[in-house]
Short mmCIF file of C-alpha atoms in Angstrom, two decimals:
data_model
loop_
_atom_site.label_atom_id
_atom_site.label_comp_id
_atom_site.label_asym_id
_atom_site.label_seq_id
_atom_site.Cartn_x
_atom_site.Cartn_y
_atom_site.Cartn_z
CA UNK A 1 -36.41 -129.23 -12.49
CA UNK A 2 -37.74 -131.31 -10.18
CA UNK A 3 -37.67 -129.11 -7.36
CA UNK A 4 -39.33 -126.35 -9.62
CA UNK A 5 -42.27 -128.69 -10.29
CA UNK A 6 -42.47 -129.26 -6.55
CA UNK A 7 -42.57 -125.14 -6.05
CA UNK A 8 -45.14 -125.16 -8.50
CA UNK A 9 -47.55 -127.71 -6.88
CA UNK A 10 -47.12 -126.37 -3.48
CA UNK A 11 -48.00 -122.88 -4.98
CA UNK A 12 -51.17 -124.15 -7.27
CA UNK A 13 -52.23 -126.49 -3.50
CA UNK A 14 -51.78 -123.35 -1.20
CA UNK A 15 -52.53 -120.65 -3.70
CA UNK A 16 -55.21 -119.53 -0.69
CA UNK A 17 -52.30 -118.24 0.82
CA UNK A 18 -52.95 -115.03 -0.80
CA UNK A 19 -55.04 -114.53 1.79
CA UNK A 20 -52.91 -113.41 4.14
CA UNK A 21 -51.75 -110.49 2.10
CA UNK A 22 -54.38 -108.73 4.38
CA UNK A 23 -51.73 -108.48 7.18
CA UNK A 24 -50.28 -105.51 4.32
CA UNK A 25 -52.89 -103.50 5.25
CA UNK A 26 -54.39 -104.10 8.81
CA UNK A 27 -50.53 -104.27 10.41
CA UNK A 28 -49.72 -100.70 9.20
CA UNK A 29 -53.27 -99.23 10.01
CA UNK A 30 -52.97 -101.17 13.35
CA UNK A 31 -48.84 -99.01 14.21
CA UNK A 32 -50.28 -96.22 12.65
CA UNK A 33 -53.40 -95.69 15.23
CA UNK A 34 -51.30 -97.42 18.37
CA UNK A 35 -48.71 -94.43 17.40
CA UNK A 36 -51.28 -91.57 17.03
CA UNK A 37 -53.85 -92.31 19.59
CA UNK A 38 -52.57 -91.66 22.66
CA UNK A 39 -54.19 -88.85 24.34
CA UNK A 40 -57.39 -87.15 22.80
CA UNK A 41 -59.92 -90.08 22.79
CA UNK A 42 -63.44 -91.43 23.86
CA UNK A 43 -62.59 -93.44 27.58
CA UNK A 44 -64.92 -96.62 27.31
CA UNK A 45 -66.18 -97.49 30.49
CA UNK A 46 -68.95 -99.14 32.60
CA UNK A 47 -70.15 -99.27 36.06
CA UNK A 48 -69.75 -103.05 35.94
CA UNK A 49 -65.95 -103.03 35.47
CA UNK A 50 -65.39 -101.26 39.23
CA UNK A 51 -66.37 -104.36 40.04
CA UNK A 52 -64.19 -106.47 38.13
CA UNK A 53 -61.09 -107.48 40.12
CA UNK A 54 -57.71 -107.56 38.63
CA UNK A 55 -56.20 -111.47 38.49
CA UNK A 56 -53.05 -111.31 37.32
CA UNK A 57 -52.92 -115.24 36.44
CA UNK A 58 -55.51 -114.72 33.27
CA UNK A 59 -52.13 -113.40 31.89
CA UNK A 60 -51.93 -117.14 30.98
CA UNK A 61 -55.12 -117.40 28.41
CA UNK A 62 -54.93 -114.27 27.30
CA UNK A 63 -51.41 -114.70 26.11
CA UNK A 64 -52.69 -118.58 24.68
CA UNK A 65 -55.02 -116.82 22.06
CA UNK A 66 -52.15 -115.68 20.26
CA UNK A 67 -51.42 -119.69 19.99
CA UNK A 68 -54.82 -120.29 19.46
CA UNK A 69 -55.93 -118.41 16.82
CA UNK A 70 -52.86 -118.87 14.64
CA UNK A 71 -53.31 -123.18 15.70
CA UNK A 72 -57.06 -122.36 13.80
CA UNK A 73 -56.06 -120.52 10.71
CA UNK A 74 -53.23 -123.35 10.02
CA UNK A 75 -55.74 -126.39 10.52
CA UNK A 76 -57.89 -124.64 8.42
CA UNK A 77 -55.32 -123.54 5.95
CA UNK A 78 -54.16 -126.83 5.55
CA UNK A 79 -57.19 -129.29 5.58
CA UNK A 80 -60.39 -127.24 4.36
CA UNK A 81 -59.96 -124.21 2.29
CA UNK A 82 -63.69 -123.59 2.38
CA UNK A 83 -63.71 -123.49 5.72
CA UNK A 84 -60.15 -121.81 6.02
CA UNK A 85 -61.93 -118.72 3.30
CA UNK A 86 -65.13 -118.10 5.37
CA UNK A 87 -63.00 -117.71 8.76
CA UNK A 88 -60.59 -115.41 6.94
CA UNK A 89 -63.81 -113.32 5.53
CA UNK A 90 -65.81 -113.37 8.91
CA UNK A 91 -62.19 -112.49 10.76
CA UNK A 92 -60.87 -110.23 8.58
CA UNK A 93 -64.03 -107.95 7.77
CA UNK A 94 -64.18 -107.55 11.62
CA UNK A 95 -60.68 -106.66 11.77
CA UNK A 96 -61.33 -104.47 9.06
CA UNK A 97 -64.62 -102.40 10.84
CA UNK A 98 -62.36 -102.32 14.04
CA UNK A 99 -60.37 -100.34 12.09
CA UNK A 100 -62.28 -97.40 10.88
CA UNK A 101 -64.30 -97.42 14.42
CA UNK A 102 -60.63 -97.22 15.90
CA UNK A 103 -60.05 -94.08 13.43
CA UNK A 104 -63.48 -92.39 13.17
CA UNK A 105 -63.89 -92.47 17.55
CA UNK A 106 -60.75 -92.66 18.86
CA UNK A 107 -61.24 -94.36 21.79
CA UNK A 108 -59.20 -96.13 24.74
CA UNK A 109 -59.52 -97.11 29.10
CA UNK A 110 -58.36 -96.06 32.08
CA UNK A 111 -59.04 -99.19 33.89
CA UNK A 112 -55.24 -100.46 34.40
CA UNK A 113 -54.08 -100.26 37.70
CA UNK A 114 -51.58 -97.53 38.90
CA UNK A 115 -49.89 -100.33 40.71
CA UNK A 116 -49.58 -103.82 41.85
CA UNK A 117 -49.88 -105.36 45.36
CA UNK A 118 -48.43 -108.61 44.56
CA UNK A 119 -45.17 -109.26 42.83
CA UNK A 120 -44.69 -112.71 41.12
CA UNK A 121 -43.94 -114.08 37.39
CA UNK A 122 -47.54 -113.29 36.26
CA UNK A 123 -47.49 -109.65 37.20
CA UNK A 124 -44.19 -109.25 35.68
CA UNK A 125 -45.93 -110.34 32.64
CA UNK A 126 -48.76 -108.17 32.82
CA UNK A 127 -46.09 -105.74 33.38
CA UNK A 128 -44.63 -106.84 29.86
CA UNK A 129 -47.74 -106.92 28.35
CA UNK A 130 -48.94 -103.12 29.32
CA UNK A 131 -45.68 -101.80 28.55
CA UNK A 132 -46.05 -103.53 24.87
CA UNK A 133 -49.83 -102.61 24.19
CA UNK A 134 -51.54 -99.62 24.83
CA UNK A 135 -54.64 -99.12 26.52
CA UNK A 136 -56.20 -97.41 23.34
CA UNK A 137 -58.16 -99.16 20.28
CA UNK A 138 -59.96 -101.06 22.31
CA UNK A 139 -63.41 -101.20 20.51
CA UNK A 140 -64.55 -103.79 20.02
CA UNK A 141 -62.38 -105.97 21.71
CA UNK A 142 -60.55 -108.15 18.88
CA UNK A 143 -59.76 -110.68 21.42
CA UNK A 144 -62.89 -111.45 21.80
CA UNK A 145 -63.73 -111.16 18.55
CA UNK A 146 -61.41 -113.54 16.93
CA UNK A 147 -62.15 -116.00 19.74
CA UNK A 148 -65.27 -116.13 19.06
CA UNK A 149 -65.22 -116.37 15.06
CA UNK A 150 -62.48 -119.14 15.49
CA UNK A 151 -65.53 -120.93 17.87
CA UNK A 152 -67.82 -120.41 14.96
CA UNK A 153 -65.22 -121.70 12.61
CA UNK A 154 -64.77 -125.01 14.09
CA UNK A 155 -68.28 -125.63 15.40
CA UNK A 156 -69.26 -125.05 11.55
CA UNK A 157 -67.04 -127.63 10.24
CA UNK A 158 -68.47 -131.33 10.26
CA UNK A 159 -64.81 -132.57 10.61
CA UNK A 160 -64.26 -131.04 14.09
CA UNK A 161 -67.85 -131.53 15.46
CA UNK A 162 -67.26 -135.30 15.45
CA UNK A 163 -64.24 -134.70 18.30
CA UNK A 164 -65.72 -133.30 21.16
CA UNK A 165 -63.32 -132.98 23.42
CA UNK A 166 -61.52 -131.12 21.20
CA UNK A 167 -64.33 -128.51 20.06
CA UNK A 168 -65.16 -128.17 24.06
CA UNK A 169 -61.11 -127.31 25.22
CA UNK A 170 -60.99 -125.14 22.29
CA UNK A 171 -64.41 -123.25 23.89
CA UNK A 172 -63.00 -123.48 27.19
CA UNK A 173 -59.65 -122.15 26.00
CA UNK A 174 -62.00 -119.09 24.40
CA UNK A 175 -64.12 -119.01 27.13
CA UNK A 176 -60.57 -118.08 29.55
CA UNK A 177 -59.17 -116.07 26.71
CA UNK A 178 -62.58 -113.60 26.81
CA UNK A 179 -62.67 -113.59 30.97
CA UNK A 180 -58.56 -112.36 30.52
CA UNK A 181 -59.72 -109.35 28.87
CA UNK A 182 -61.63 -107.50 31.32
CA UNK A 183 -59.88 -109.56 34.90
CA UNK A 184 -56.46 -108.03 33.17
CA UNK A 185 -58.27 -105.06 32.45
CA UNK A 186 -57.38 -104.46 28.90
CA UNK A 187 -60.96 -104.17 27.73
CA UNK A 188 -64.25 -103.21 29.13
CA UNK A 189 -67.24 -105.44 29.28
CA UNK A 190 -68.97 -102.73 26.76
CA UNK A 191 -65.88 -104.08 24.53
CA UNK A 192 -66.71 -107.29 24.82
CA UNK A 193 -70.05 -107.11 23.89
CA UNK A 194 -69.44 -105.49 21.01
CA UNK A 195 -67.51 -108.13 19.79
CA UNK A 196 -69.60 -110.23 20.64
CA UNK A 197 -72.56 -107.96 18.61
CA UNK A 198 -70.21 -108.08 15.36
CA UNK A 199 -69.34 -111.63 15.61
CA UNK A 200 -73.14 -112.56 15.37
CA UNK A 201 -73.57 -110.26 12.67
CA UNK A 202 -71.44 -110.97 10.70
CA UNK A 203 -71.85 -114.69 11.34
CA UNK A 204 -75.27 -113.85 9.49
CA UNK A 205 -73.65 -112.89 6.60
CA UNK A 206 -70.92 -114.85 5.98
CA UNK A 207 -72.24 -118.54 7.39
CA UNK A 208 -75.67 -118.74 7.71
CA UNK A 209 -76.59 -118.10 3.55
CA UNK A 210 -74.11 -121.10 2.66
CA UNK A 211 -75.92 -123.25 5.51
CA UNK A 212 -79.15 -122.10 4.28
CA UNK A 213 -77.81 -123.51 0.76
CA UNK A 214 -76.67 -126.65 1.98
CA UNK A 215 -79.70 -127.55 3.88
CA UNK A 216 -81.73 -126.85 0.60
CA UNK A 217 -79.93 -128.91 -1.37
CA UNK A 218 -79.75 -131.70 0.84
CA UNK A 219 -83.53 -131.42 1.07
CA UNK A 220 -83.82 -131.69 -2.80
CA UNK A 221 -81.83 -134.35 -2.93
CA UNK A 222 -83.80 -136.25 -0.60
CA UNK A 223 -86.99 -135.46 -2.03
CA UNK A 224 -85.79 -136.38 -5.48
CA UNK A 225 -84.58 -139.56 -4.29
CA UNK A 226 -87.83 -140.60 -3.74
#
């Protein structure tokens, strides 16, 4: 009995769980396109990543915002379910949009190199890491994406702003993840402004109304408090 009662109080606590029943539908979507799009799509490209070199080492960051990301969700998960809801709506609707753009234009690079000068531990990971992922889906660059929205996450909860070392290393940590992307040449810099152009947008929609709110009634309490 007693360990039903505990079952039920950990289910009524974390019934925001439910949540993640999205991974149901963006994980299959996700196989499904990495399975299918592999020839006949739009290349994404710009002048600007010629110039890009490859570094092998932002293998490192770009492999942290796996860590990251999930580290985010879980504090949020566990300590502010507001919070934890509007980074799951802001994340997920972007995941969602990547989606259909990723169906509607097929679309992938041919920025990878053909091969490596260098041979160490980090380009034996990038090795890993291009045989795993494909160079298609691409836009906009959920790396980025997610990065960003897990930025806006934190710097929007008044828990986390008062430890600022800890909001700047996770900015920094962001910061690396986003520079991975186009030095390891899994995205393009049009990708990662994209992401950057959804994560605002959708920031106006999903944060900025409920700060709107708050700052309203704060004022009317003030005022009627005199």
């Amino acid at each position: 009995m007693g360990f039903k009662i505990k079952a039920m109080e950990l289910l009524k606590k974390y019934k925001h769980a439910w949540v993640f029943s999205y991974a149901l539908l963006y994980i299959p979507w996700f196989l499904y396109l990495e399975k299918h799009v592999t020839t006949d799509y739009y290349v994404i490209h710009s002048s600007i990543d010629e110039h890009i070199p490859f570094v092998e080492y932002f293998i490192v960051p770009y492999l942290l915002w796996f860590v990251f990301i999930a580290a985010v969700f879980l504090y949020f998960f566990f300590t502010d379910v507001e919070g934890f809801y509007k980074l799951a709506k802001l994340s997920f609707i972007g995941m969602t949009i990547f989606l259909v753009i990723s169906t509607l234009m097929p679309n992938g690079l041919m920025l990878r190199p053909h091969f490596f000068s260098r041979d160490n531990i980090f380009i034996d990971m990038v090795k890993t890491l291009y045989r795993a992922d494909t160079p298609t889906n691409v836009f906009p660059s959920l790396h980025v994406f997610n990065s960003v929205a897990a930025c806006i996450a934190i710097n929007d909860s008044q828990v986390l702003r008062k430890h600022k070392k800890l909001c700047w290393g996770a900015y920094i940590l962001a910061g690396t993840i986003i520079l991975a992307t186009v030095f390891l040449k899994q995205h393009s810099v049009i990708d990662v402004m994209a992401a950057f152009v959804m994560a605002y947008a959708l920031y106006q929609f999903v944060y900025v109304p409920q700060t709107r709110r708050f700052s309203r009634t704060v004022r009317e309490t003030v005022l009627q408090s005199k």
